[in-house]
Amino acid sequence: MNSSLEMPFSSAEMLDQNFVNHKPRLSFDGGTFDAWQDWRKRLLPELRELLGPFPNGASPLSPRVVSTEAFDMFTLHRVIYHSQPNVPIPAYLLIPKNVTEKTPAVLCIHGHVPGGKESVVFGDGELGAPYGRKLAEQGVITLCPDNAGMGERAHPSGGCDFLWRRLNYLGHDLTGYRVYDLMRGIDYLRSLAEVDETRIGIAGLSGGCWLGIVHAALDDRIQAAVLSGYFTTFAQTSWFGHCICHHPKAIGELCEMPDIAGLIAPRPIFVEWGTQDVSRPVQPAFEMAQKIYRAADAEDDIRLHEFDAGHLFSGERSLPWLVQTLSRQ
Ligand SMILES: [Zn+2]
């Protein structure tokens, strides 16, 4: 507030006034199965358009194994595959010991941390359970890639911000760019002889939760998802800050984050939230998504585990749930 004129000059402050009555155009507000089907048919293509453009047709993955290391309960391969001809993706592939038949697999999406995939496999507990390793110890094949701009894919000039600027200049969206890489990760998993391609799930914490929500919404090959620590609304996060990589252009004109999660229905999802993680509140997002699942006749397929901790991946209930869900006949 300018004290001499007693009027605000900050545009951010003006926009707060627009925000009060703002309602995203395609937020779900029905209650019946038909309303859900109709809404899904309208939102899904618009979301895909907003996050694109995506490449036309998949290019060869050209995968290779860089190194292999034996651990007690799994074998860890460092692999590289290509999302696009000029986009190589480094990843860890964990194959449980004694795999003899087609086995469920989980794409483990790392959180918004500079080290990328390291935390998912070699995490020391600061971010909670290293789910890429824990799932492999429970008999599931896991693929843990670096997201664009992080881990081995970081650039000396910066992570998300630098990448966002270049993609924005070229008319691309960073979330869409990362999600396309994740879709190619599913292609890679499905190419492996050990993987049961009908039993593929995802798990993600924080920024990996956000990417997981979008990925599962757009990719119906994903049978189940654990979404931890960023199941929230844009209104409670993006509006106030958080990284620019969580803000596709005009997303709030189209829908809210739980609407995107609702596109996953009727496929099962398990949501996790640490109750001390107050800058990423799970409500009302969970109730909004639950309403969509209810309309889709899938109310039992959305679950929530709240636990007394901060911003971390618990895994206490979600990981056994995921293993069981993917193992179901
Ligand atoms: Zn970011």
Short mmCIF file of C-alpha atoms and ligand atoms in Angstrom, two decimals:
data_model
loop_
_atom_site.label_atom_id
_atom_site.label_comp_id
_atom_site.label_asym_id
_atom_site.label_seq_id
_atom_site.Cartn_x
_atom_site.Cartn_y
_atom_site.Cartn_z
CA MET A 1 0.00 0.00 0.00
CA ASN A 2 1.36 3.43 -0.94
CA SER A 3 0.86 5.41 2.22
CA SER A 4 0.68 8.86 0.56
CA LEU A 5 -2.05 7.94 -1.93
CA GLU A 6 -3.61 5.16 0.13
CA MET A 7 -4.12 2.91 -2.87
CA PRO A 8 -2.41 -0.38 -3.84
CA PHE A 9 -0.14 -0.43 -6.89
CA SER A 10 0.75 -4.10 -6.73
CA SER A 11 -0.81 -6.12 -9.53
CA ALA A 12 -0.53 -9.20 -7.34
CA GLU A 13 -2.82 -7.51 -4.88
CA MET A 14 -5.31 -6.61 -7.64
CA LEU A 15 -5.32 -10.21 -8.84
CA ASP A 16 -6.31 -11.37 -5.38
CA GLN A 17 -9.62 -9.63 -6.02
CA ASN A 18 -10.10 -11.57 -9.30
CA PHE A 19 -9.28 -14.76 -7.48
CA VAL A 20 -12.01 -14.54 -4.87
CA ASN A 21 -14.78 -15.55 -7.25
CA HIS A 22 -12.65 -17.51 -9.69
CA LYS A 23 -13.95 -20.92 -10.72
CA PRO A 24 -12.03 -23.09 -13.17
CA ARG A 25 -14.10 -23.71 -16.29
CA LEU A 26 -14.05 -27.53 -16.17
CA SER A 27 -13.96 -28.29 -12.46
CA PHE A 28 -16.22 -31.26 -11.80
CA ASP A 29 -19.54 -30.26 -10.29
CA GLY A 30 -21.76 -33.20 -11.22
CA GLY A 31 -22.72 -36.21 -9.20
CA THR A 32 -23.82 -38.96 -11.56
CA PHE A 33 -21.97 -41.56 -13.60
CA ASP A 34 -23.17 -39.95 -16.84
CA ALA A 35 -22.04 -36.51 -15.67
CA TRP A 36 -18.62 -37.94 -14.81
CA GLN A 37 -18.27 -39.61 -18.22
CA ASP A 38 -19.30 -36.46 -20.04
CA TRP A 39 -16.95 -34.27 -17.95
CA ARG A 40 -14.01 -36.62 -18.45
CA LYS A 41 -14.51 -36.60 -22.22
CA ARG A 42 -14.32 -32.81 -22.21
CA LEU A 43 -11.46 -32.23 -19.75
CA LEU A 44 -9.00 -34.90 -20.88
CA PRO A 45 -8.38 -33.59 -24.44
CA GLU A 46 -8.19 -30.00 -23.23
CA LEU A 47 -5.64 -30.93 -20.57
CA ARG A 48 -3.58 -32.83 -23.12
CA GLU A 49 -3.67 -29.82 -25.43
CA LEU A 50 -2.66 -27.42 -22.66
CA LEU A 51 0.35 -29.56 -21.64
CA GLY A 52 1.54 -30.22 -25.19
CA PRO A 53 2.57 -30.28 -27.85
CA PHE A 54 3.66 -33.90 -27.52
CA PRO A 55 5.82 -35.63 -30.15
CA ASN A 56 3.99 -37.35 -33.00
CA GLY A 57 4.69 -41.04 -32.55
CA ALA A 58 7.27 -42.70 -30.34
CA SER A 59 10.89 -42.75 -31.47
CA PRO A 60 13.18 -45.72 -30.69
CA LEU A 61 14.07 -46.04 -26.99
CA SER A 62 17.58 -47.27 -27.90
CA PRO A 63 18.13 -48.53 -24.34
CA ARG A 64 21.39 -49.73 -22.89
CA VAL A 65 22.65 -50.96 -19.55
CA VAL A 66 25.60 -48.92 -18.33
CA SER A 67 26.47 -50.97 -15.25
CA THR A 68 25.07 -53.66 -12.95
CA GLU A 69 25.47 -54.12 -9.22
CA ALA A 70 24.13 -56.91 -7.01
CA PHE A 71 22.42 -56.06 -3.70
CA ASP A 72 20.98 -58.49 -1.16
CA MET A 73 17.42 -58.42 -2.46
CA PHE A 74 17.69 -56.95 -5.97
CA THR A 75 20.01 -56.24 -8.85
CA LEU A 76 20.52 -52.58 -9.68
CA HIS A 77 21.15 -51.61 -13.28
CA ARG A 78 22.12 -48.14 -14.36
CA VAL A 79 20.34 -47.72 -17.68
CA ILE A 80 19.88 -45.07 -20.36
CA TYR A 81 16.92 -44.93 -22.74
CA HIS A 82 15.72 -42.19 -25.07
CA SER A 83 12.47 -40.30 -24.66
CA GLN A 84 13.11 -38.52 -27.95
CA PRO A 85 16.09 -39.01 -30.29
CA ASN A 86 18.04 -36.23 -28.56
CA VAL A 87 16.67 -36.79 -25.04
CA PRO A 88 18.61 -39.53 -23.22
CA ILE A 89 17.26 -40.43 -19.78
CA PRO A 90 19.48 -41.90 -17.06
CA ALA A 91 17.66 -44.18 -14.63
CA TYR A 92 18.05 -46.92 -12.08
CA LEU A 93 16.30 -50.20 -12.86
CA LEU A 94 15.89 -52.48 -9.83
CA ILE A 95 15.03 -56.12 -10.48
CA PRO A 96 14.23 -58.25 -7.43
CA LYS A 97 16.34 -61.37 -6.97
CA ASN A 98 14.89 -64.65 -8.23
CA VAL A 99 12.36 -63.14 -10.63
CA THR A 100 11.18 -66.10 -12.71
CA GLU A 101 7.85 -64.95 -14.09
CA LYS A 102 6.26 -61.77 -15.43
CA THR A 103 6.37 -59.36 -12.50
CA PRO A 104 4.53 -56.11 -11.59
CA ALA A 105 6.53 -52.91 -12.04
CA VAL A 106 6.38 -49.39 -10.62
CA LEU A 107 7.72 -46.19 -12.12
CA CYS A 108 9.09 -44.25 -9.13
CA ILE A 109 9.02 -40.50 -9.72
CA HIS A 110 11.43 -38.53 -7.55
CA GLY A 111 10.53 -35.35 -5.72
CA HIS A 112 11.64 -31.79 -6.30
CA VAL A 113 15.19 -32.33 -5.09
CA PRO A 114 18.49 -31.55 -6.87
CA GLY A 115 19.75 -35.13 -6.50
CA GLY A 116 16.82 -36.52 -8.48
CA LYS A 117 16.60 -40.30 -8.56
CA GLU A 118 19.25 -40.81 -5.84
CA SER A 119 16.71 -40.06 -3.09
CA VAL A 120 14.32 -42.72 -4.36
CA VAL A 121 16.91 -45.50 -4.21
CA PHE A 122 19.60 -44.38 -1.79
CA GLY A 123 17.61 -41.93 0.36
CA ASP A 124 18.62 -41.81 4.03
CA GLY A 125 15.10 -41.25 5.35
CA GLU A 126 15.10 -37.46 5.33
CA LEU A 127 12.40 -37.59 2.64
CA GLY A 128 10.85 -40.69 4.15
CA ALA A 129 10.93 -44.15 2.63
CA PRO A 130 13.12 -44.57 -0.49
CA TYR A 131 10.22 -46.13 -2.35
CA GLY A 132 12.20 -47.26 -5.40
CA ARG A 133 14.30 -49.50 -3.18
CA LYS A 134 11.53 -50.51 -0.74
CA LEU A 135 9.27 -51.74 -3.53
CA ALA A 136 12.10 -53.75 -5.09
CA GLU A 137 12.67 -55.34 -1.67
CA GLN A 138 8.97 -56.32 -1.74
CA GLY A 139 9.33 -58.11 -5.08
CA VAL A 140 8.34 -55.37 -7.53
CA ILE A 141 10.49 -54.18 -10.45
CA THR A 142 11.13 -50.45 -10.16
CA LEU A 143 12.33 -47.86 -12.65
CA CYS A 144 13.67 -44.63 -11.15
CA PRO A 145 14.55 -42.02 -13.80
CA ASP A 146 15.82 -38.47 -13.43
CA ASN A 147 13.29 -35.81 -14.34
CA ALA A 148 14.33 -33.12 -16.80
CA GLY A 149 16.35 -30.41 -15.04
CA MET A 150 17.24 -32.55 -12.02
CA GLY A 151 19.78 -35.16 -10.98
CA GLU A 152 22.12 -35.98 -13.84
CA ARG A 153 19.83 -33.97 -16.12
CA ALA A 154 20.48 -30.66 -14.33
CA HIS A 155 22.27 -27.84 -16.17
CA PRO A 156 24.95 -25.59 -14.65
CA SER A 157 22.73 -22.58 -15.40
CA GLY A 158 19.92 -23.92 -13.26
CA GLY A 159 17.19 -26.51 -12.89
CA CYS A 160 13.50 -25.86 -13.38
CA ASP A 161 13.68 -22.14 -14.02
CA PHE A 162 16.28 -22.34 -16.79
CA LEU A 163 14.51 -25.25 -18.47
CA TRP A 164 11.13 -23.56 -18.12
CA ARG A 165 12.43 -20.43 -19.90
CA ARG A 166 13.72 -22.39 -22.88
CA LEU A 167 10.63 -24.58 -23.16
CA ASN A 168 8.37 -21.57 -22.75
CA TYR A 169 10.19 -19.77 -25.54
CA LEU A 170 9.60 -22.75 -27.82
CA GLY A 171 5.93 -23.05 -26.82
CA HIS A 172 6.24 -26.12 -24.59
CA ASP A 173 5.18 -26.79 -21.04
CA LEU A 174 7.65 -28.16 -18.50
CA THR A 175 5.11 -30.46 -16.81
CA GLY A 176 4.07 -31.86 -20.19
CA TYR A 177 7.71 -32.27 -21.21
CA ARG A 178 8.48 -34.22 -18.03
CA VAL A 179 5.32 -36.30 -18.25
CA TYR A 180 6.17 -37.32 -21.81
CA ASP A 181 9.52 -38.61 -20.49
CA LEU A 182 7.61 -40.60 -17.86
CA MET A 183 5.34 -42.09 -20.52
CA ARG A 184 8.45 -43.28 -22.33
CA GLY A 185 9.56 -44.80 -19.03
CA ILE A 186 6.39 -46.92 -19.18
CA ASP A 187 7.30 -47.86 -22.77
CA TYR A 188 10.71 -48.94 -21.51
CA LEU A 189 9.23 -51.03 -18.68
CA ARG A 190 6.82 -52.70 -21.11
CA SER A 191 9.75 -53.61 -23.35
CA LEU A 192 11.41 -55.68 -20.60
CA ALA A 193 10.88 -59.44 -20.64
CA GLU A 194 10.53 -59.54 -16.82
CA VAL A 195 7.69 -56.99 -16.64
CA ASP A 196 4.00 -57.87 -16.61
CA GLU A 197 2.77 -55.02 -18.79
CA THR A 198 -0.78 -55.28 -17.41
CA ARG A 199 0.46 -54.53 -13.87
CA ILE A 200 2.29 -51.24 -13.92
CA GLY A 201 1.92 -48.58 -11.25
CA ILE A 202 3.53 -45.31 -10.26
CA ALA A 203 4.62 -43.74 -6.98
CA GLY A 204 5.77 -40.18 -6.39
CA LEU A 205 6.57 -37.72 -3.62
CA SER A 206 6.16 -33.94 -3.79
CA GLY A 207 7.00 -32.76 -7.34
CA GLY A 208 6.88 -36.48 -8.19
CA CYS A 209 3.33 -36.56 -6.81
CA TRP A 210 2.33 -33.66 -9.07
CA LEU A 211 3.90 -35.33 -12.11
CA GLY A 212 2.32 -38.64 -11.10
CA ILE A 213 -1.15 -37.12 -10.95
CA VAL A 214 -0.79 -35.70 -14.46
CA HIS A 215 0.94 -38.79 -15.84
CA ALA A 216 -1.68 -41.23 -14.53
CA ALA A 217 -4.47 -38.94 -15.81
CA LEU A 218 -3.06 -38.96 -19.34
CA ASP A 219 -1.77 -42.54 -19.49
CA ASP A 220 -4.31 -45.31 -18.91
CA ARG A 221 -1.59 -47.99 -18.96
CA ILE A 222 -1.01 -47.07 -15.31
CA GLN A 223 -3.08 -49.41 -13.17
CA ALA A 224 -2.55 -47.86 -9.71
CA ALA A 225 -0.82 -44.84 -8.17
CA VAL A 226 0.61 -43.76 -4.83
CA LEU A 227 0.48 -39.96 -4.64
CA SER A 228 2.36 -38.52 -1.70
CA GLY A 229 2.88 -34.99 -0.39
CA TYR A 230 1.51 -32.82 -3.22
CA PHE A 231 -2.12 -33.85 -3.49
CA THR A 232 -3.46 -30.33 -3.05
CA THR A 233 -4.96 -27.43 -5.01
CA PHE A 234 -3.33 -24.80 -7.21
CA ALA A 235 -5.27 -22.23 -5.20
CA GLN A 236 -3.40 -23.23 -2.02
CA THR A 237 0.04 -23.64 -3.62
CA SER A 238 0.72 -22.09 -7.05
CA TRP A 239 -1.18 -18.93 -6.19
CA PHE A 240 1.23 -18.22 -3.37
CA GLY A 241 4.51 -19.45 -4.82
CA HIS A 242 6.11 -22.90 -5.08
CA CYS A 243 8.28 -23.69 -8.09
CA ILE A 244 7.23 -22.51 -11.54
CA CYS A 245 7.45 -26.10 -12.77
CA HIS A 246 4.10 -26.84 -11.09
CA HIS A 247 2.20 -24.15 -13.01
CA PRO A 248 1.23 -25.02 -16.58
CA LYS A 249 0.09 -21.90 -18.37
CA ALA A 250 -3.61 -21.14 -17.79
CA ILE A 251 -4.17 -24.32 -15.78
CA GLY A 252 -6.37 -22.46 -13.30
CA GLU A 253 -8.62 -21.29 -16.13
CA LEU A 254 -9.23 -24.94 -17.03
CA CYS A 255 -9.38 -27.00 -13.84
CA GLU A 256 -8.07 -27.60 -10.32
CA MET A 257 -5.43 -30.17 -9.39
CA PRO A 258 -7.93 -32.68 -7.89
CA ASP A 259 -9.85 -32.57 -11.17
CA ILE A 260 -6.73 -33.92 -12.86
CA ALA A 261 -6.51 -36.62 -10.18
CA GLY A 262 -10.17 -37.37 -10.82
CA LEU A 263 -9.34 -38.20 -14.43
CA ILE A 264 -7.49 -41.26 -13.10
CA ALA A 265 -10.80 -42.77 -11.88
CA PRO A 266 -11.81 -45.57 -11.75
CA ARG A 267 -8.19 -46.75 -11.48
CA PRO A 268 -7.15 -46.98 -7.81
CA ILE A 269 -5.08 -44.27 -6.11
CA PHE A 270 -3.63 -44.02 -2.61
CA VAL A 271 -2.97 -40.52 -1.28
CA GLU A 272 -0.50 -39.78 1.54
CA TRP A 273 -0.06 -36.58 3.53
CA GLY A 274 1.99 -35.63 6.58
CA THR A 275 -0.19 -33.41 8.76
CA GLN A 276 2.72 -31.05 9.55
CA ASP A 277 3.12 -30.30 5.83
CA VAL A 278 0.84 -27.26 6.06
CA SER A 279 1.97 -25.50 2.86
CA ARG A 280 0.62 -28.39 0.77
CA PRO A 281 -2.75 -29.16 2.42
CA VAL A 282 -4.53 -32.31 1.27
CA GLN A 283 -7.98 -30.83 1.87
CA PRO A 284 -10.19 -29.86 0.15
CA ALA A 285 -8.32 -31.57 -2.73
CA PHE A 286 -8.95 -35.07 -1.43
CA GLU A 287 -12.66 -34.47 -0.92
CA MET A 288 -12.93 -32.96 -4.40
CA ALA A 289 -11.26 -36.02 -5.96
CA GLN A 290 -13.33 -38.33 -3.78
CA LYS A 291 -16.50 -36.76 -5.18
CA ILE A 292 -15.31 -37.59 -8.69
CA TYR A 293 -14.47 -41.17 -7.72
CA ARG A 294 -17.91 -41.50 -6.15
CA ALA A 295 -19.57 -40.35 -9.38
CA ALA A 296 -17.42 -42.87 -11.27
CA ASP A 297 -18.73 -45.68 -9.01
CA ALA A 298 -15.22 -46.13 -7.64
CA GLU A 299 -15.41 -44.64 -4.15
CA ASP A 300 -13.47 -47.58 -2.66
CA ASP A 301 -10.59 -46.96 -5.04
CA ILE A 302 -9.42 -43.66 -3.54
CA ARG A 303 -7.76 -43.80 -0.14
CA LEU A 304 -6.02 -41.39 2.19
CA HIS A 305 -3.40 -41.99 4.86
CA GLU A 306 -2.66 -38.97 7.04
CA PHE A 307 0.35 -39.34 9.32
CA ASP A 308 2.00 -37.18 11.94
CA ALA A 309 5.10 -35.91 10.12
CA GLY A 310 6.20 -33.29 7.61
CA HIS A 311 6.88 -33.38 3.88
CA LEU A 312 7.95 -36.97 3.33
CA PHE A 313 6.93 -40.31 1.86
CA SER A 314 5.56 -42.59 4.56
CA GLY A 315 4.99 -45.81 2.64
CA GLU A 316 3.72 -47.51 5.78
CA ARG A 317 0.32 -48.27 4.28
CA SER A 318 0.71 -47.12 0.71
CA LEU A 319 3.50 -49.46 -0.35
CA PRO A 320 1.83 -52.70 0.86
CA TRP A 321 -1.37 -51.41 -0.78
CA LEU A 322 0.42 -50.85 -4.09
CA VAL A 323 2.09 -54.27 -4.05
CA GLN A 324 -1.22 -55.94 -3.24
CA THR A 325 -3.19 -53.94 -5.81
CA LEU A 326 -0.73 -54.75 -8.61
CA SER A 327 -0.62 -58.43 -7.59
CA ARG A 328 -4.41 -58.85 -7.64
CA GLN A 329 -5.72 -61.28 -10.25
ZN ZN B 1 10.66 -26.95 -10.05
#
